[in-house]
Coordinates of C-alpha atoms and ligand atoms in Angstrom, one line a residue:
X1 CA 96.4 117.1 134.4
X2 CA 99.5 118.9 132.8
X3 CA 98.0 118.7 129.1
X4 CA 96.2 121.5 129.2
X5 CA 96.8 121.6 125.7
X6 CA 95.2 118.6 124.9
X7 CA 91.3 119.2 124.1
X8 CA 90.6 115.9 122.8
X9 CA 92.8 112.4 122.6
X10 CA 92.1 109.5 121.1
X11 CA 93.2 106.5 122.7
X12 CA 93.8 102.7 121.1
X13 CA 94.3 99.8 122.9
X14 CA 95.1 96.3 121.1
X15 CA 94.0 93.0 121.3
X16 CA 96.5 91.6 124.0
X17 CA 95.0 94.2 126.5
X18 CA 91.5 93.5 126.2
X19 CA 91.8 89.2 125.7
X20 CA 94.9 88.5 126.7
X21 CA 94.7 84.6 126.6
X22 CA 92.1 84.6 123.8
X23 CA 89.9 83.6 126.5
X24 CA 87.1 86.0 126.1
X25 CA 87.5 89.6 128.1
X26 CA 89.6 90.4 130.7
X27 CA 88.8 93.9 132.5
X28 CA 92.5 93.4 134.4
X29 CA 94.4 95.9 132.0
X30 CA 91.4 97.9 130.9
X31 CA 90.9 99.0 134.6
X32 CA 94.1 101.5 134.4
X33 CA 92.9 102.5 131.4
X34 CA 89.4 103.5 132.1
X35 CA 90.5 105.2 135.0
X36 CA 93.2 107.7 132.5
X37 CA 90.0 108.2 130.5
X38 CA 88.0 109.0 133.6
X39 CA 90.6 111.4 134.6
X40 CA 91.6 112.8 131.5
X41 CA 87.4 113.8 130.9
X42 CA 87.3 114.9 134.8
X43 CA 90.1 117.5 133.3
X44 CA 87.8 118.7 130.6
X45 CA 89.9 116.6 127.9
X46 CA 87.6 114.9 125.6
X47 CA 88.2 111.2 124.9
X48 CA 87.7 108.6 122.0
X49 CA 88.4 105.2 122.4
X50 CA 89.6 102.9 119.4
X51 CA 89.2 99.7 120.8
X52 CA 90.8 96.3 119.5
X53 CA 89.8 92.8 120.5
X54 CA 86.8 91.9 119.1
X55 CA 88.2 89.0 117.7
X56 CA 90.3 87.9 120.2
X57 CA 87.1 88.4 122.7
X58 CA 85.0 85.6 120.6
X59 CA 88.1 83.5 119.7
X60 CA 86.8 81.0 122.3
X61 CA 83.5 80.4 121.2
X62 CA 85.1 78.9 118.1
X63 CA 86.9 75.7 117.9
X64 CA 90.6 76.1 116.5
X65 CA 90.9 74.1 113.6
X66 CA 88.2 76.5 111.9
X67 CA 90.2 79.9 113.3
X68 CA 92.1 80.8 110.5
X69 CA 88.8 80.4 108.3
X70 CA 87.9 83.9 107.1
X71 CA 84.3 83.5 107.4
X72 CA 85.0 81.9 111.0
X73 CA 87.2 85.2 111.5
X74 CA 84.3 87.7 111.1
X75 CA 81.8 85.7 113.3
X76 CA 84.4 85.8 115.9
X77 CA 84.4 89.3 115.9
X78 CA 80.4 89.7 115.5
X79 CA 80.6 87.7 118.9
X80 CA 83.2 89.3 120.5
X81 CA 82.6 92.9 119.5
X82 CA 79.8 92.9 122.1
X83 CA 81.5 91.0 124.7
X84 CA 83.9 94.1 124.3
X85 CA 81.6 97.0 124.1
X86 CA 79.7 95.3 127.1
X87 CA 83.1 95.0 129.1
X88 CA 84.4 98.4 128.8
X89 CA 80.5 99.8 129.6
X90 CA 81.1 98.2 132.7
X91 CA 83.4 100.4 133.4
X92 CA 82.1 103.7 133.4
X93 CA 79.3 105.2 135.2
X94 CA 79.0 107.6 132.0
X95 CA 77.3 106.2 129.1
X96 CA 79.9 104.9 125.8
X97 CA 78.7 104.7 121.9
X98 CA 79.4 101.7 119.7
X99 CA 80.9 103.0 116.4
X100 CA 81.8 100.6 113.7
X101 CA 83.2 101.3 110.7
X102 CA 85.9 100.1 107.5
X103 CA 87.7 102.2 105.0
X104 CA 84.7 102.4 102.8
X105 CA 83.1 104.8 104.9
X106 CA 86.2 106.9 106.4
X107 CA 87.2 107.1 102.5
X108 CA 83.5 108.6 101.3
X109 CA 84.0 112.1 102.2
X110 CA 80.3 112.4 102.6
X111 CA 80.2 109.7 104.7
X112 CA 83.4 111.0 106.3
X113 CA 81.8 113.9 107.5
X114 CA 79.1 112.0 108.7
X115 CA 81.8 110.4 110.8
X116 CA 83.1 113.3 112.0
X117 CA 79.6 115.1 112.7
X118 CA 78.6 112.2 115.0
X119 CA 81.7 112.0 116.9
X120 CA 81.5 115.4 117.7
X121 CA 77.6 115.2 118.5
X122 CA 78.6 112.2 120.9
X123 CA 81.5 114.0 122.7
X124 CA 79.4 117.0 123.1
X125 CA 77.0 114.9 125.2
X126 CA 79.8 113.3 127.5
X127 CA 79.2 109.6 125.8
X128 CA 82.6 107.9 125.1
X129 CA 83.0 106.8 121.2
X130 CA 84.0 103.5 121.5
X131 CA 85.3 102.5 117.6
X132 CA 86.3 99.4 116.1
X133 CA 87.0 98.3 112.7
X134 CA 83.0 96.6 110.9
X135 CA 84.8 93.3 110.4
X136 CA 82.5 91.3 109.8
X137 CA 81.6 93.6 106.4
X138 CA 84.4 94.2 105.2
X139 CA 86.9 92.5 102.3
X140 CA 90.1 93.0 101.6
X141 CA 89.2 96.0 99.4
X142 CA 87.1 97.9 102.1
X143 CA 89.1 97.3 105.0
X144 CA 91.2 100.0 106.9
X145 CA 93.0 96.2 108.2
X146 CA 94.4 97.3 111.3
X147 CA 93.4 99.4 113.8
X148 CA 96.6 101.2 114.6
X149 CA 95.8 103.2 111.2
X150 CA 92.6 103.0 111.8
X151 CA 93.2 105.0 114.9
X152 CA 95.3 108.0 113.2
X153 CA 92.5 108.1 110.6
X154 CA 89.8 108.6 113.9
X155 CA 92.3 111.3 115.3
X156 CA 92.2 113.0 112.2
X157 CA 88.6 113.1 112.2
X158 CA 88.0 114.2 115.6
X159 CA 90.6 116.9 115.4
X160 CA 92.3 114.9 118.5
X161 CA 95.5 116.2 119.6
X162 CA 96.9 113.5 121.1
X163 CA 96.7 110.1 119.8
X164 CA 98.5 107.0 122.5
X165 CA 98.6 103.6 121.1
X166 CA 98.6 101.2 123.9
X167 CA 100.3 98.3 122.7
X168 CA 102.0 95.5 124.8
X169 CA 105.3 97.1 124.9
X170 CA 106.8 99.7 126.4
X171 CA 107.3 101.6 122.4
X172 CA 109.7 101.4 119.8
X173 CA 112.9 99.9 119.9
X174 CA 115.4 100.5 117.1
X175 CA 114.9 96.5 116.8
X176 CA 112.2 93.8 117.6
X177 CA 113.4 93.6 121.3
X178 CA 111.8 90.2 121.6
X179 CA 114.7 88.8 119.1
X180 CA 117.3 91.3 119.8
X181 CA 118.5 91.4 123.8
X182 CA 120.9 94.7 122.8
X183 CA 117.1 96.5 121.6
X184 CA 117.3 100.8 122.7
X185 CA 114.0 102.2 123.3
X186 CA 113.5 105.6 121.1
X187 CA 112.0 107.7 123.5
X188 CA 111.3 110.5 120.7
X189 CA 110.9 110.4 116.8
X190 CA 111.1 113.8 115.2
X191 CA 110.6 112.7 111.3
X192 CA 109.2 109.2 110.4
X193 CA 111.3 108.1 107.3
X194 CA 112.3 104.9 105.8
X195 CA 115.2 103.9 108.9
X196 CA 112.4 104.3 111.4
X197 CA 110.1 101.6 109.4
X198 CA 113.0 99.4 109.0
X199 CA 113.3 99.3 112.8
X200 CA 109.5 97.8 112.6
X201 CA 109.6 94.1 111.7
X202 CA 106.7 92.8 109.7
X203 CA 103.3 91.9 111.5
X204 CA 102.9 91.0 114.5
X205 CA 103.4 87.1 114.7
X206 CA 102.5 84.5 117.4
X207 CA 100.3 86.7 119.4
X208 CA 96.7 88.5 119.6
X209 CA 98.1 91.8 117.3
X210 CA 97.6 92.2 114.3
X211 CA 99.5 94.7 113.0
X212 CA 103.0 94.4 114.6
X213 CA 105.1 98.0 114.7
X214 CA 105.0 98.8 111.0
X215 CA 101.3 99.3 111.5
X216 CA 101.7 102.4 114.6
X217 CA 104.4 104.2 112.7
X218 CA 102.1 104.4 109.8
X219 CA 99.7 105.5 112.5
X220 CA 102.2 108.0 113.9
X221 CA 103.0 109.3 110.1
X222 CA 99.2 110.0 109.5
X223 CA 98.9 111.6 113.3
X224 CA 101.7 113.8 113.1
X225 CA 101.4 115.3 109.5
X226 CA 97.7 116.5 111.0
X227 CA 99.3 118.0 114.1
X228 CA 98.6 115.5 116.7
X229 CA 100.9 114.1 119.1
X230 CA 101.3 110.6 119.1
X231 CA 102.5 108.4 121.4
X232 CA 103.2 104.4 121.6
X233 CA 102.7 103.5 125.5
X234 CA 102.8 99.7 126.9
X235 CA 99.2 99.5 127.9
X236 CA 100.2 96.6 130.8
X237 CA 101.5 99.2 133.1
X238 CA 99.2 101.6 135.0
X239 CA 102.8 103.7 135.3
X240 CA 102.1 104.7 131.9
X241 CA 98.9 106.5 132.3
X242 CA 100.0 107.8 135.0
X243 CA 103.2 109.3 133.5
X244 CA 101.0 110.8 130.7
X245 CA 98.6 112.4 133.5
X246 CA 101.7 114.0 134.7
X247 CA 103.0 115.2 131.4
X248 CA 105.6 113.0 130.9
X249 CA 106.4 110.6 128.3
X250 CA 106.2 106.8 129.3
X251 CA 107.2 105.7 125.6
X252 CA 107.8 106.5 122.2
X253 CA 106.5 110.2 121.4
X254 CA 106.5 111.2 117.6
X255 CA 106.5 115.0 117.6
X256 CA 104.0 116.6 115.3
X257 CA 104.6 118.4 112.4
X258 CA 104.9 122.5 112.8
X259 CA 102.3 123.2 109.9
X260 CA 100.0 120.3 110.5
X261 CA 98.1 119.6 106.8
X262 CA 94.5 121.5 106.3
X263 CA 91.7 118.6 107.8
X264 CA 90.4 118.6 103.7
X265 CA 94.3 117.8 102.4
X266 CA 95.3 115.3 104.8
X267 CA 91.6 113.2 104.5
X268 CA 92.9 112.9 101.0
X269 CA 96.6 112.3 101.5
X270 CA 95.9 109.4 104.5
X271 CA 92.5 108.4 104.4
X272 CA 91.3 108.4 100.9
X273 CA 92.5 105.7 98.7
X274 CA 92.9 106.1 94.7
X275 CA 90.3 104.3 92.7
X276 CA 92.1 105.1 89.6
X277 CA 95.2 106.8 87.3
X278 CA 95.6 109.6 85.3
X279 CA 99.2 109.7 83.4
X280 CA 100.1 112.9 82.5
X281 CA 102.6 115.2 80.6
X282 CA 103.7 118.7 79.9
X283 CA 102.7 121.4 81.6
X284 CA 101.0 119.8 84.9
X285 CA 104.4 120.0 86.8
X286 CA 103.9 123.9 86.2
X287 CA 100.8 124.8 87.5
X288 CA 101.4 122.6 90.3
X289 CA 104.5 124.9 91.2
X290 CA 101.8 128.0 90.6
X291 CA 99.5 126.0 93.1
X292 CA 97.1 126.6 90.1
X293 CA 96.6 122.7 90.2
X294 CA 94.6 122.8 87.2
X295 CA 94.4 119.5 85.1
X296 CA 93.6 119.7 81.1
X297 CA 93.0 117.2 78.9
X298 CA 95.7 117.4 76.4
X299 CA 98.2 116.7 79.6
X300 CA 96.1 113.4 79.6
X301 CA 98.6 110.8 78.3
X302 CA 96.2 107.7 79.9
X303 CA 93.6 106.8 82.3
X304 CA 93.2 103.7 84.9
X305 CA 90.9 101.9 86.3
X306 CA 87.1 102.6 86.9
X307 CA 86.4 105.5 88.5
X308 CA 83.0 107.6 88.6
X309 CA 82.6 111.3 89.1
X310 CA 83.8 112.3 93.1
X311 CA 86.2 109.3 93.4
X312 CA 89.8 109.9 94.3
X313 CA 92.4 109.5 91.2
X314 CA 96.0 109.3 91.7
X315 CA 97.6 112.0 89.2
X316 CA 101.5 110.5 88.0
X317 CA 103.8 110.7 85.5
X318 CA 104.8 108.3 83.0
X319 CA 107.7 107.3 84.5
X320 CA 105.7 106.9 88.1
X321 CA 106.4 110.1 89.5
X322 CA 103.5 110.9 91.8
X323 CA 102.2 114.4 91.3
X324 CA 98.6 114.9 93.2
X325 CA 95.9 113.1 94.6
X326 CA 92.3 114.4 94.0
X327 CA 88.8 114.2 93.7
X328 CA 87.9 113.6 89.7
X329 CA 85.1 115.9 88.6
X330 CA 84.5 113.3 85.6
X331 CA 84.4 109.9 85.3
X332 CA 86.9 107.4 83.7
X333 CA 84.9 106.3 81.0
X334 CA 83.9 110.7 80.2
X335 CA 88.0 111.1 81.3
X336 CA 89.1 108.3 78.5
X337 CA 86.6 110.0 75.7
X338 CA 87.7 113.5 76.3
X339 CA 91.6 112.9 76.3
X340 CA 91.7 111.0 73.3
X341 CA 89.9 113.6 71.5
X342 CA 91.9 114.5 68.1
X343 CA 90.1 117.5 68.4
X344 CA 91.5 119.9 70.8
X345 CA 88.7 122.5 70.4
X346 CA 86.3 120.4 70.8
X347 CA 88.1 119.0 73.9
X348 CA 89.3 122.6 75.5
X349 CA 84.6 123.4 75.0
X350 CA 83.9 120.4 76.8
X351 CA 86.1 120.9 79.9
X352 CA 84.8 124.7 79.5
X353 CA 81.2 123.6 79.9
X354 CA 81.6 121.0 82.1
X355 CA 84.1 122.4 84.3
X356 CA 87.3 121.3 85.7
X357 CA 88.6 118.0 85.5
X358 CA 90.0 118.1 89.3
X359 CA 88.3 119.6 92.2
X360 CA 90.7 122.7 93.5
X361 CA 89.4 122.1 96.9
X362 CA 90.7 118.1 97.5
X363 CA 93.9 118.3 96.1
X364 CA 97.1 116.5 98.1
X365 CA 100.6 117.5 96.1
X366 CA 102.1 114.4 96.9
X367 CA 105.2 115.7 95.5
X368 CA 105.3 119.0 98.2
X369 CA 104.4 116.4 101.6
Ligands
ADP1 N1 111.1 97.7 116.6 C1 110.2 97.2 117.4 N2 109.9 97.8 118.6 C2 108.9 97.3 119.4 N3 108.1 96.2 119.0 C3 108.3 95.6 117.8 C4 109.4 96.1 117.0 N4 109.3 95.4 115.9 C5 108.4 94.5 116.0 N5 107.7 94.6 117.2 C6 106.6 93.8 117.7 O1 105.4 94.5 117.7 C7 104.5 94.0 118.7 C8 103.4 95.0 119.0 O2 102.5 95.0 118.0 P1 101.1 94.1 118.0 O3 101.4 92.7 118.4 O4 100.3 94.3 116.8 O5 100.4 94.7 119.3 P2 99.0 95.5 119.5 O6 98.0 94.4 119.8 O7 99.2 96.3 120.7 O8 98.6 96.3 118.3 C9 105.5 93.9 119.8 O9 105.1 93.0 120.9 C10 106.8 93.3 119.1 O10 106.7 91.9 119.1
VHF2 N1 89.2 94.9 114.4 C1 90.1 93.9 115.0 C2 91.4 94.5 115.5 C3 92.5 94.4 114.6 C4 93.8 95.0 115.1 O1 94.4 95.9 114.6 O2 94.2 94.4 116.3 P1 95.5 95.0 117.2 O3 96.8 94.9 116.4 O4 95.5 94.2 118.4 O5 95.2 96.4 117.5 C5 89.4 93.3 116.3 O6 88.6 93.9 116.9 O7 89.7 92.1 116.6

């Protein structure tokens, strides 16, 4: 193995690999791929498996007229998540964990660590996390959606430093190569900014995926801003792995960035989502440039939304600037009361007493990233 650098990796592999016909499980593509994970732990690299497919695995149980049926959607994954799991278990001769899990949990830091704590605990053992998205819990407001993302948000987690998306395709072309003949491979990515998504078409369409492209560069943007090297392989070929095992690249590699974000920063940047607003004024701007970050309530203009005490509030400007993202010591309804105090000495007691209005230690300057 010429990764010495490479303690842990997390690896994600999409629906086309694991049911390629939407004919329950195939273990033809997976084989190559168990064997890099065999290998890559047989070199001392830990390995965390983010495994598509669930819902392509029970597709055939169902009859097709009630497929697009959302309700018929998460039954096909209840029935194909373990038609999955019990597929790759046959695999290894070591033993693997199920993990399920949706945004809801990865964006509760509490239960975040949790997360972390019992990947770590399961890794420490030599038991291969196997993680999927809960689908069959989850709404549109709780899902992660795609497991590309889902993926970078596991890296993170784990502290991986590699993550490689297996996709059907051998990475990303400047086009969709499957309308474009005259589509150029980018065999390296050094800053993902808006040209790179355009190259990404939409989702994926016609086939098994769900995300399409767009969906692994936002994987790669989360990966690399946390340090980890990220790769997007074609999962069909066993040339691939065995490129990787020899240090080479077989794909797309987006470098990481230099000073990879603190593990508290970048949970709140790319994992946690905003449950609310807070418009402010004045002097904010300042003591974000003194990385005082320190919120008072006659910057308050307005607050948005419902949002209770340790949710993550989005902190802008009137005119939509994002400023900061960050864990609210109070809650909307105590937010709204204090900022539209007439009284500012009354006001400037309160926060006194009651302490900050933003947590110093789960702050993201959007505005810095
Ligand atoms: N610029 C691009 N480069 C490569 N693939 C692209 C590009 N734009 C769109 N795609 C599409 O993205 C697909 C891969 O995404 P997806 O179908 O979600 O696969 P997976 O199941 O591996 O997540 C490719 O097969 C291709 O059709
Ligand atoms: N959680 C879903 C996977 C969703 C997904 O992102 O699929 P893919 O684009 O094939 O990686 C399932 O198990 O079917």
């Amino acid at each position: 193995m010429s990764h010495p650098n490479w303690k842990r990796v997390v690896i994600k592999v999409g629906s086309a690999l694991i049911a390629p016909n939407q004919q329950g499980c195939s273990s033809h593509y997976l084989l190559s791929i168990a064997q890099f994970i065999v290998r890559c732990r047989a070199a001392g690299t830990q390995v965390v498996l983010v495994s598509s497919g669930s819902v392509a695995a029970g597709a055939h149980m169902f009859p097709d007229q009630e497929k697009s049926n959302i309700a018929v959607k998460k039954a096909m994954a209840a029935a194909g998540q373990t038609e999955m799991i019990s597929t790759w278990d046959k695999l290894f001769d070591f033993p693997s964990a199920q993990m399920l899990l949706t945004h809801a949990d990865l964006r509760d830091r509490e239960r975040y660590v949790s997360i972390r704590e019992t990947i770590f605990s399961l890794l420490d053992h030599n038991i291969l996390p196997i993680v999927n998205e809960n689908d069959t819990v989850t709404t549109d407001k709780l899902k992660v959606g795609d497991n590309d993302n889902l993926s970078a948000m596991v890296a993170a987690a784990a502290d991986a430093d590699a993550l490689i998306i297996c996709s059907d395709i051998d990475g990303l072309y400047d086009k969709n190569p499957h309308d474009h003949d005259d589509a150029k491979l980018l065999k390296r990515v050094d800053t993902i900014d808006e040209s790179i998504y355009a190259m990404a078409g939409g989702a994926a369409k016609g086939g098994v995926g769900t995300g399409g492209m767009r969906t692994k560069i936002e994987a790669a943007e989360k990966a690399v801003s946390h340090g980890i090297d990220t790769y997007i392989i074609n999962g069909f070929t066993e040339l691939s792995f065995n490129m990787l095992l020899k240090g080479e690249n077989p794909g797309t590699h987006f470098s990481p960035y230099d000073k990879p974000m603190l593990e508290n920063v970048h949970w709140m940047r790319h994992t946690s989502n905003a449950q609310g607003e807070v418009i402010v004024e004045g002097d904010f701007d300042e003591s974000l440039e003194r990385d005082s970050e320190q919120l008072t309530s006659s910057e308050i203009i307005d607050v948005k939304g419902e949002f209770s005490v340790g949710d993550t509030i989005l902190v802008r400007k009137e005119d939509g600037t994002k400023l900061v993202k960050a864990k609210s010591n109070y809650s909307s309804c105590l937010l709204n009361f204090i900022a539209n105090q007439d009284n500012d000495e009354f006001a400037s007691e309160f926060e006194e007493k009651t302490g900050p209005i933003i947590s110093d230690q789960h702050v993201a300057n959007l505005e810095k990233e």
